[in-house]
Amino acid sequence: MYNYENLQLEIFKNAKSFIFSFNKSKFLKKKNSIFFLASNFPKNIGFIILKKISLNYKFNLRDYIFIIKDIFYSSYYISSTTKLKLKTHFNKIVVSWAFKENFNKDGSYNDRYFNINSRKEKKVIWYLVYLDKELPNKIDKNIIIYKATNSGKLNLFNVILNICSKMNLFFKSPKYFLSSISSYNFLAEKISLDFKKFLNNDISHVLMPFEGQPFQNEVIRTTKNFNKKIKTVGYIHAPPLPVATHYIFKSFSPDRIIVNGADQLRYFVKFLGWKKNKIKVLKSDRFLKLKKLDYTRKIYLPISIVSKNFILRSLNVLINTKLYNLKGFKIQNHPGAKNSKVNIQLIKEIKNLIKKNNQSSAATKKKFSIFIGGSGAIIEALERNLDVIQICENPIFEMYSKKLYNLCKWDIG
């Protein structure tokens, strides 16, 4: 029987040691900002590296195939930015994400992380990494859309150029080299080059819902290179995941982060290497107690799925216990996996599984939902007095531990 809590503590210890080791002169330009050791993105070069450095994991053939696919995936990117004439005086830039559904007919944008409409702040530029293919019909003049789309065509020149330009890093550290040529860092470099065009000396703050992604670290690095006086602020918009190694403090992390509770403050200081004076505790803008959100009778999918068969087998076990009636349950896809073929297919298969099992005799539990994988939404559900069933594809990285995170105190607004 694994002691998951001790293993999780070991992961943090090894991951921090690894990250801090790259804050050296030989990696002077970007230092350790290129790493994305995210445990909730199993289809990510950073997660493979995280397992290697923290659990002495050995690369297998599937890992090598994924790494090659990820590097080639970069070659399909086509980047574009909406051309807008910014006539108004702006003093802040907010870097966030958007789908078409986040726009109103009048061209304004509703940010779900800060729970605000773009027209409420007149002197803010909204720089949005756009995740849909089709653009909104109208876009306000203080909104910039960065759209990274898949061309559908392999551009070998891009692949070769990306690898060759970073080859010198291979001899310094193969792991650093792999992260530098990943699709996450390819996109980070493209976004930072575009973002730089909108910086000027009137800008006092750059604010973002922060996840420790390479493009966010690169935006901060670009901002600081332009003007060190510009303050960068990261808003931690959800409770940390069980093993939130992607939040480990890096060379180009924000000047300050905002968290939503004393437990988060403790988590970031004790396990993620942040200094207490860089953290401010405020009530959540995103999650409001007054806002009526129905979390009951739903199955929540993660952004990335390792094994559909494992998830289906686990749900089948719940059904066969006859303790949980899943009839009528809605399946909630992760917003970041809206276009994922794997997630879309799994939704269909779960619906079929529930439909073919007659559960009329099963017990009914009024307030419960099922979460697959690690998710900060589990914490909000518990805060709203909802019973939760969690299906873990990888328990070491997905199970919450009392040693790491006290689940009882989190401030929703």
Short mmCIF file of C-alpha atoms in Angstrom, two decimals:
data_model
loop_
_atom_site.label_atom_id
_atom_site.label_comp_id
_atom_site.label_asym_id
_atom_site.label_seq_id
_atom_site.Cartn_x
_atom_site.Cartn_y
_atom_site.Cartn_z
CA MET A 1 0.00 0.00 0.00
CA TYR A 2 1.46 3.32 -1.07
CA ASN A 3 1.82 6.17 1.42
CA TYR A 4 0.58 8.80 -1.03
CA GLU A 5 1.08 11.73 1.36
CA ASN A 6 4.80 11.00 1.82
CA LEU A 7 5.23 10.44 -1.93
CA GLN A 8 3.60 13.81 -2.61
CA LEU A 9 5.98 15.52 -0.17
CA GLU A 10 8.89 13.84 -1.95
CA ILE A 11 7.60 15.11 -5.32
CA PHE A 12 7.60 18.71 -4.06
CA LYS A 13 11.08 18.38 -2.58
CA ASN A 14 12.59 16.97 -5.79
CA ALA A 15 10.66 19.29 -8.13
CA LYS A 16 11.74 22.43 -6.24
CA SER A 17 15.36 21.27 -6.20
CA PHE A 18 15.17 20.62 -9.95
CA ILE A 19 13.57 23.99 -10.78
CA PHE A 20 15.99 25.99 -8.60
CA SER A 21 19.00 24.28 -10.19
CA PHE A 22 18.28 26.05 -13.48
CA ASN A 23 18.43 29.54 -11.98
CA LYS A 24 22.06 29.77 -13.10
CA SER A 25 24.18 31.90 -15.42
CA LYS A 26 24.40 29.24 -18.14
CA PHE A 27 20.60 29.47 -18.51
CA LEU A 28 20.73 33.26 -18.14
CA LYS A 29 18.12 34.31 -20.72
CA LYS A 30 15.05 32.38 -19.58
CA LYS A 31 16.49 30.47 -16.62
CA ASN A 32 13.86 28.07 -15.20
CA SER A 33 10.79 29.84 -16.64
CA ILE A 34 10.43 27.35 -19.52
CA PHE A 35 9.36 24.43 -17.30
CA PHE A 36 5.71 23.45 -16.96
CA LEU A 37 5.74 20.60 -14.43
CA ALA A 38 1.97 20.28 -14.40
CA SER A 39 0.48 17.17 -12.82
CA ASN A 40 -2.96 17.87 -14.34
CA PHE A 41 -1.60 17.77 -17.90
CA PRO A 42 -0.46 14.15 -18.27
CA LYS A 43 -0.06 14.66 -22.02
CA ASN A 44 2.73 17.17 -21.49
CA ILE A 45 6.52 16.88 -21.70
CA GLY A 46 6.72 18.64 -18.34
CA PHE A 47 4.68 15.92 -16.63
CA ILE A 48 6.96 13.21 -18.03
CA ILE A 49 9.96 15.12 -16.66
CA LEU A 50 8.18 15.60 -13.32
CA LYS A 51 7.70 11.83 -12.95
CA LYS A 52 11.32 11.22 -13.92
CA ILE A 53 12.85 13.64 -11.41
CA SER A 54 10.48 12.98 -8.52
CA LEU A 55 9.64 9.27 -8.73
CA ASN A 56 12.66 7.93 -10.65
CA TYR A 57 10.28 7.11 -13.48
CA LYS A 58 11.79 5.47 -16.57
CA PHE A 59 10.80 6.74 -20.01
CA ASN A 60 8.94 4.16 -22.07
CA LEU A 61 8.18 3.93 -25.78
CA ARG A 62 4.82 5.68 -25.36
CA ASP A 63 6.59 8.66 -23.73
CA TYR A 64 9.06 8.97 -26.59
CA ILE A 65 6.24 8.81 -29.14
CA PHE A 66 4.36 11.53 -27.29
CA ILE A 67 7.45 13.77 -27.09
CA ILE A 68 7.93 13.47 -30.86
CA LYS A 69 4.24 14.21 -31.48
CA ASP A 70 4.38 17.25 -29.21
CA ILE A 71 7.42 18.69 -30.98
CA PHE A 72 5.79 18.19 -34.39
CA TYR A 73 2.51 19.65 -33.10
CA SER A 74 4.26 23.03 -32.89
CA SER A 75 4.70 23.04 -36.65
CA TYR A 76 0.93 23.25 -37.20
CA TYR A 77 0.54 26.58 -35.38
CA ILE A 78 -0.61 29.63 -37.31
CA SER A 79 -0.69 32.73 -35.15
CA SER A 80 -2.67 35.89 -35.78
CA THR A 81 -3.65 39.00 -33.86
CA THR A 82 -6.65 41.23 -34.40
CA LYS A 83 -5.59 44.63 -35.74
CA LEU A 84 -6.97 47.34 -33.50
CA LYS A 85 -6.18 51.04 -33.17
CA LEU A 86 -5.77 51.74 -29.48
CA LYS A 87 -6.62 55.46 -29.32
CA THR A 88 -7.52 55.61 -25.62
CA HIS A 89 -4.91 56.03 -22.88
CA PHE A 90 -4.40 52.62 -21.22
CA ASN A 91 -2.44 51.95 -18.04
CA LYS A 92 -3.03 48.23 -17.48
CA ILE A 93 -3.01 45.03 -19.53
CA VAL A 94 -4.95 41.92 -18.53
CA VAL A 95 -3.74 38.69 -20.15
CA SER A 96 -6.49 36.07 -20.13
CA TRP A 97 -8.23 33.34 -22.15
CA ALA A 98 -11.42 33.54 -24.20
CA PHE A 99 -13.92 31.53 -26.19
CA LYS A 100 -16.50 33.00 -28.54
CA GLU A 101 -19.20 32.37 -25.92
CA ASN A 102 -17.44 34.86 -23.60
CA PHE A 103 -18.36 37.76 -25.92
CA ASN A 104 -21.59 39.75 -25.88
CA LYS A 105 -23.32 40.93 -29.05
CA ASP A 106 -22.10 44.48 -28.37
CA GLY A 107 -18.46 43.31 -28.66
CA SER A 108 -17.64 43.37 -24.94
CA TYR A 109 -15.97 40.46 -23.21
CA ASN A 110 -16.97 38.69 -19.96
CA ASP A 111 -13.95 37.38 -18.10
CA ARG A 112 -14.90 34.31 -16.04
CA TYR A 113 -11.73 34.43 -13.95
CA PHE A 114 -12.20 37.99 -12.65
CA ASN A 115 -15.99 37.90 -12.98
CA ILE A 116 -16.04 41.24 -14.81
CA ASN A 117 -17.10 42.72 -18.16
CA SER A 118 -14.37 44.41 -20.21
CA ARG A 119 -16.34 47.68 -20.37
CA LYS A 120 -16.22 48.10 -16.60
CA GLU A 121 -12.54 49.04 -16.77
CA LYS A 122 -12.01 51.85 -19.28
CA LYS A 123 -8.20 52.02 -19.08
CA VAL A 124 -7.48 48.32 -19.44
CA ILE A 125 -6.27 46.49 -22.55
CA TRP A 126 -7.60 42.94 -22.63
CA TYR A 127 -5.03 40.70 -24.33
CA LEU A 128 -6.88 37.42 -24.89
CA VAL A 129 -5.44 34.07 -25.93
CA TYR A 130 -8.38 32.89 -28.04
CA LEU A 131 -9.29 29.20 -27.97
CA ASP A 132 -12.04 29.03 -30.62
CA LYS A 133 -11.68 28.90 -34.40
CA GLU A 134 -14.43 31.38 -35.24
CA LEU A 135 -13.99 34.99 -34.09
CA PRO A 136 -16.78 37.05 -32.46
CA ASN A 137 -18.83 39.21 -34.85
CA LYS A 138 -17.93 42.36 -32.91
CA ILE A 139 -14.87 43.14 -30.79
CA ASP A 140 -14.44 46.25 -28.61
CA LYS A 141 -11.48 48.52 -29.28
CA ASN A 142 -9.76 47.75 -25.99
CA ILE A 143 -9.64 44.02 -26.77
CA ILE A 144 -6.74 42.29 -28.53
CA ILE A 145 -7.24 38.70 -29.64
CA TYR A 146 -4.29 36.39 -30.10
CA LYS A 147 -5.43 33.38 -32.06
CA ALA A 148 -3.25 30.29 -32.40
CA THR A 149 -4.90 27.91 -34.84
CA ASN A 150 -4.02 24.55 -36.33
CA SER A 151 -3.22 24.90 -40.02
CA GLY A 152 -3.74 21.18 -40.70
CA LYS A 153 -0.47 21.15 -42.62
CA LEU A 154 2.90 19.94 -41.39
CA ASN A 155 5.59 22.60 -41.65
CA LEU A 156 8.88 20.70 -41.39
CA PHE A 157 10.86 23.93 -41.67
CA ASN A 158 9.33 25.15 -38.39
CA VAL A 159 10.19 21.86 -36.66
CA ILE A 160 13.80 21.87 -37.87
CA LEU A 161 14.25 25.57 -37.05
CA ASN A 162 12.82 25.09 -33.55
CA ILE A 163 15.13 22.13 -32.82
CA CYS A 164 18.28 23.60 -34.36
CA SER A 165 17.90 26.96 -32.62
CA LYS A 166 17.87 25.20 -29.23
CA MET A 167 20.41 22.44 -29.92
CA ASN A 168 23.10 24.10 -27.78
CA LEU A 169 20.83 23.56 -24.76
CA PHE A 170 20.96 19.78 -25.24
CA PHE A 171 24.59 19.70 -24.11
CA LYS A 172 23.74 21.73 -20.99
CA SER A 173 20.69 19.63 -20.03
CA PRO A 174 18.62 17.21 -22.15
CA LYS A 175 15.57 17.89 -19.93
CA TYR A 176 15.96 21.64 -20.42
CA PHE A 177 16.31 21.08 -24.17
CA LEU A 178 13.12 18.96 -24.33
CA SER A 179 11.11 21.59 -22.47
CA SER A 180 12.50 24.38 -24.66
CA ILE A 181 11.29 22.72 -27.89
CA SER A 182 7.89 21.65 -26.52
CA SER A 183 4.68 23.00 -28.01
CA TYR A 184 4.08 24.98 -24.79
CA ASN A 185 7.34 26.91 -25.23
CA PHE A 186 6.90 27.28 -28.97
CA LEU A 187 3.58 29.02 -28.28
CA ALA A 188 5.14 31.03 -25.43
CA GLU A 189 7.73 32.52 -27.77
CA LYS A 190 5.10 33.39 -30.38
CA ILE A 191 2.82 35.07 -27.83
CA SER A 192 5.62 37.07 -26.19
CA LEU A 193 6.78 38.48 -29.55
CA ASP A 194 3.23 39.61 -30.28
CA PHE A 195 2.55 40.89 -26.75
CA LYS A 196 5.65 43.10 -26.86
CA LYS A 197 4.00 45.27 -29.53
CA PHE A 198 1.42 46.50 -27.02
CA LEU A 199 3.79 47.49 -24.23
CA ASN A 200 4.48 51.18 -23.64
CA ASN A 201 5.72 53.37 -20.80
CA ASP A 202 2.16 54.29 -19.77
CA ILE A 203 1.55 50.71 -18.64
CA SER A 204 1.86 50.35 -14.85
CA HIS A 205 0.51 46.81 -14.33
CA VAL A 206 0.16 43.52 -16.19
CA LEU A 207 -2.43 41.24 -14.57
CA MET A 208 -3.28 37.64 -15.44
CA PRO A 209 -5.16 34.60 -14.12
CA PHE A 210 -1.93 32.76 -13.37
CA GLU A 211 -1.22 29.05 -13.89
CA GLY A 212 2.56 29.05 -14.23
CA GLN A 213 2.30 28.31 -17.95
CA PRO A 214 5.42 29.03 -20.05
CA PHE A 215 3.64 31.72 -22.09
CA GLN A 216 2.73 33.56 -18.87
CA ASN A 217 6.31 33.41 -17.58
CA GLU A 218 7.53 34.57 -21.00
CA VAL A 219 5.06 37.50 -21.03
CA ILE A 220 6.43 38.52 -17.62
CA ARG A 221 10.04 38.21 -18.83
CA THR A 222 9.22 40.31 -21.92
CA THR A 223 7.47 42.92 -19.75
CA LYS A 224 10.40 43.19 -17.33
CA ASN A 225 12.90 43.47 -20.20
CA PHE A 226 10.83 46.35 -21.58
CA ASN A 227 10.40 48.19 -18.28
CA LYS A 228 11.34 46.76 -14.87
CA LYS A 229 8.98 49.21 -13.15
CA ILE A 230 5.86 47.57 -14.61
CA LYS A 231 4.26 45.49 -11.85
CA THR A 232 3.16 41.96 -12.76
CA VAL A 233 0.34 40.39 -10.77
CA GLY A 234 -0.95 36.82 -10.98
CA TYR A 235 -4.39 35.87 -9.76
CA ILE A 236 -4.66 32.25 -8.57
CA HIS A 237 -8.18 31.77 -9.85
CA ALA A 238 -8.89 28.30 -8.42
CA PRO A 239 -7.84 26.25 -5.38
CA PRO A 240 -4.50 24.54 -6.05
CA LEU A 241 -4.50 21.00 -7.37
CA PRO A 242 -3.31 18.25 -5.01
CA VAL A 243 0.25 18.42 -6.38
CA ALA A 244 0.48 21.90 -7.94
CA THR A 245 4.15 21.79 -8.95
CA HIS A 246 3.46 24.10 -11.91
CA TYR A 247 3.15 26.93 -9.34
CA ILE A 248 6.70 26.51 -7.97
CA PHE A 249 8.31 29.95 -7.84
CA LYS A 250 10.45 30.65 -10.91
CA SER A 251 12.78 33.37 -12.14
CA PHE A 252 9.97 35.07 -14.06
CA SER A 253 7.00 34.49 -11.78
CA PRO A 254 4.74 37.50 -11.04
CA ASP A 255 5.92 40.22 -8.64
CA ARG A 256 2.87 39.39 -6.56
CA ILE A 257 0.13 36.77 -6.56
CA ILE A 258 -3.39 36.94 -5.15
CA VAL A 259 -4.80 33.87 -3.39
CA ASN A 260 -8.20 33.26 -1.79
CA GLY A 261 -7.49 31.89 1.67
CA ALA A 262 -5.01 31.32 4.50
CA ASP A 263 -4.55 27.68 3.48
CA GLN A 264 -3.52 28.71 -0.02
CA LEU A 265 -1.03 31.16 1.48
CA ARG A 266 0.45 28.35 3.58
CA TYR A 267 0.54 26.02 0.57
CA PHE A 268 2.43 28.49 -1.64
CA VAL A 269 4.95 29.44 1.05
CA LYS A 270 5.63 25.97 2.50
CA PHE A 271 5.57 23.79 -0.61
CA LEU A 272 6.03 26.06 -3.64
CA GLY A 273 8.89 28.33 -2.58
CA TRP A 274 7.06 31.68 -2.52
CA LYS A 275 7.92 34.42 -0.02
CA LYS A 276 5.03 35.53 2.15
CA ASN A 277 5.46 39.20 1.18
CA LYS A 278 4.76 38.32 -2.46
CA ILE A 279 1.30 36.95 -1.65
CA LYS A 280 -1.92 38.83 -0.92
CA VAL A 281 -5.02 37.09 0.42
CA LEU A 282 -8.36 38.34 -0.96
CA LYS A 283 -11.82 36.82 -1.33
CA SER A 284 -12.44 35.13 -4.66
CA ASP A 285 -13.73 37.21 -7.57
CA ARG A 286 -14.47 34.10 -9.60
CA PHE A 287 -16.34 32.00 -7.04
CA LEU A 288 -19.20 33.77 -5.29
CA LYS A 289 -21.42 32.23 -2.59
CA LEU A 290 -24.25 34.43 -3.80
CA LYS A 291 -23.89 33.02 -7.30
CA LYS A 292 -26.16 30.01 -7.61
CA LEU A 293 -24.18 27.25 -9.25
CA ASP A 294 -25.61 23.77 -9.55
CA TYR A 295 -22.84 21.24 -8.98
CA THR A 296 -25.16 18.33 -8.22
CA ARG A 297 -25.68 15.22 -10.35
CA LYS A 298 -22.80 15.89 -12.72
CA ILE A 299 -19.74 14.03 -13.94
CA TYR A 300 -16.78 16.40 -14.40
CA LEU A 301 -14.10 15.50 -16.95
CA PRO A 302 -10.45 16.61 -16.71
CA ILE A 303 -8.63 18.66 -19.34
CA SER A 304 -6.53 15.64 -20.31
CA ILE A 305 -7.51 11.96 -20.24
CA VAL A 306 -5.01 9.11 -19.95
CA SER A 307 -7.32 6.09 -20.26
CA LYS A 308 -10.97 6.14 -21.34
CA ASN A 309 -11.28 2.46 -20.47
CA PHE A 310 -10.16 3.00 -16.88
CA ILE A 311 -12.72 5.78 -16.40
CA LEU A 312 -15.53 3.71 -17.91
CA ARG A 313 -14.62 0.70 -15.76
CA SER A 314 -14.60 2.88 -12.63
CA LEU A 315 -18.03 4.32 -13.42
CA ASN A 316 -19.30 0.81 -14.09
CA VAL A 317 -18.13 -0.26 -10.63
CA LEU A 318 -20.13 2.59 -9.06
CA ILE A 319 -23.19 1.59 -11.05
CA ASN A 320 -22.87 -2.08 -10.09
CA THR A 321 -22.68 -1.31 -6.36
CA LYS A 322 -26.32 -0.17 -6.67
CA LEU A 323 -25.54 2.56 -4.12
CA TYR A 324 -25.34 5.42 -6.62
CA ASN A 325 -27.97 6.21 -9.19
CA LEU A 326 -26.34 7.96 -12.17
CA LYS A 327 -29.53 8.19 -14.20
CA GLY A 328 -30.04 11.76 -15.37
CA PHE A 329 -26.46 12.84 -14.58
CA LYS A 330 -25.04 15.54 -16.86
CA ILE A 331 -21.50 15.26 -18.14
CA GLN A 332 -19.47 18.45 -17.80
CA ASN A 333 -16.50 18.73 -20.14
CA HIS A 334 -13.48 20.77 -19.08
CA PRO A 335 -13.56 24.26 -20.73
CA GLY A 336 -10.00 23.78 -21.99
CA ALA A 337 -10.94 20.47 -23.67
CA LYS A 338 -13.93 21.83 -25.56
CA ASN A 339 -12.52 20.61 -28.88
CA SER A 340 -10.77 17.49 -27.58
CA LYS A 341 -11.74 14.43 -29.63
CA VAL A 342 -10.89 12.13 -26.71
CA ASN A 343 -13.14 14.04 -24.31
CA ILE A 344 -15.99 14.28 -26.81
CA GLN A 345 -15.81 10.52 -27.46
CA LEU A 346 -15.71 9.75 -23.73
CA ILE A 347 -18.85 11.84 -23.15
CA LYS A 348 -20.70 9.70 -25.70
CA GLU A 349 -19.46 6.46 -24.13
CA ILE A 350 -20.41 7.54 -20.59
CA LYS A 351 -23.91 8.43 -21.78
CA ASN A 352 -24.24 5.01 -23.40
CA LEU A 353 -22.96 3.31 -20.23
CA ILE A 354 -25.55 5.04 -18.04
CA LYS A 355 -28.33 4.46 -20.57
CA LYS A 356 -27.80 0.71 -20.91
CA ASN A 357 -27.72 0.14 -17.13
CA ASN A 358 -31.15 0.06 -15.54
CA GLN A 359 -30.71 1.72 -12.15
CA SER A 360 -34.31 2.08 -11.10
CA SER A 361 -33.59 0.02 -7.99
CA ALA A 362 -30.38 1.85 -7.09
CA ALA A 363 -30.23 4.12 -4.05
CA THR A 364 -30.59 7.83 -4.69
CA LYS A 365 -28.17 10.24 -3.08
CA LYS A 366 -29.46 13.77 -3.58
CA LYS A 367 -26.33 15.88 -3.41
CA PHE A 368 -23.28 14.36 -4.98
CA SER A 369 -21.17 14.67 -8.09
CA ILE A 370 -18.30 12.74 -9.65
CA PHE A 371 -14.94 14.31 -10.49
CA ILE A 372 -12.47 12.51 -12.72
CA GLY A 373 -8.81 13.34 -12.09
CA GLY A 374 -7.42 16.20 -10.03
CA SER A 375 -9.50 19.37 -10.04
CA GLY A 376 -9.68 22.54 -7.97
CA ALA A 377 -13.44 22.42 -8.54
CA ILE A 378 -13.55 19.61 -5.96
CA ILE A 379 -12.72 22.17 -3.27
CA GLU A 380 -15.51 24.51 -4.34
CA ALA A 381 -17.99 21.63 -4.39
CA LEU A 382 -17.01 20.69 -0.84
CA GLU A 383 -17.32 24.36 0.22
CA ARG A 384 -20.89 24.23 -1.05
CA ASN A 385 -21.61 21.17 1.14
CA LEU A 386 -21.74 18.74 -1.76
CA ASP A 387 -20.67 15.10 -1.45
CA VAL A 388 -17.91 14.25 -3.91
CA ILE A 389 -16.72 11.01 -5.51
CA GLN A 390 -13.28 11.29 -7.12
CA ILE A 391 -11.99 8.84 -9.73
CA CYS A 392 -8.18 9.03 -9.88
CA GLU A 393 -6.29 7.90 -12.95
CA ASN A 394 -3.04 8.69 -11.13
CA PRO A 395 -3.65 8.79 -7.33
CA ILE A 396 -0.16 10.09 -6.40
CA PHE A 397 -0.79 13.31 -8.33
CA GLU A 398 -4.57 13.58 -7.98
CA MET A 399 -5.47 12.74 -4.36
CA TYR A 400 -5.79 15.59 -1.87
CA SER A 401 -3.68 15.22 1.27
CA LYS A 402 -4.20 16.84 4.68
CA LYS A 403 -0.43 17.14 5.02
CA LEU A 404 -0.33 19.38 1.97
CA TYR A 405 -3.64 21.13 1.95
CA ASN A 406 -6.23 21.70 4.66
CA LEU A 407 -9.54 21.40 2.78
CA CYS A 408 -11.63 23.15 5.42
CA LYS A 409 -10.77 26.84 4.91
CA TRP A 410 -11.06 28.51 1.53
CA ASP A 411 -12.64 31.94 1.09
CA ILE A 412 -15.24 32.24 -1.63
CA GLY A 413 -16.52 35.78 -2.01
#
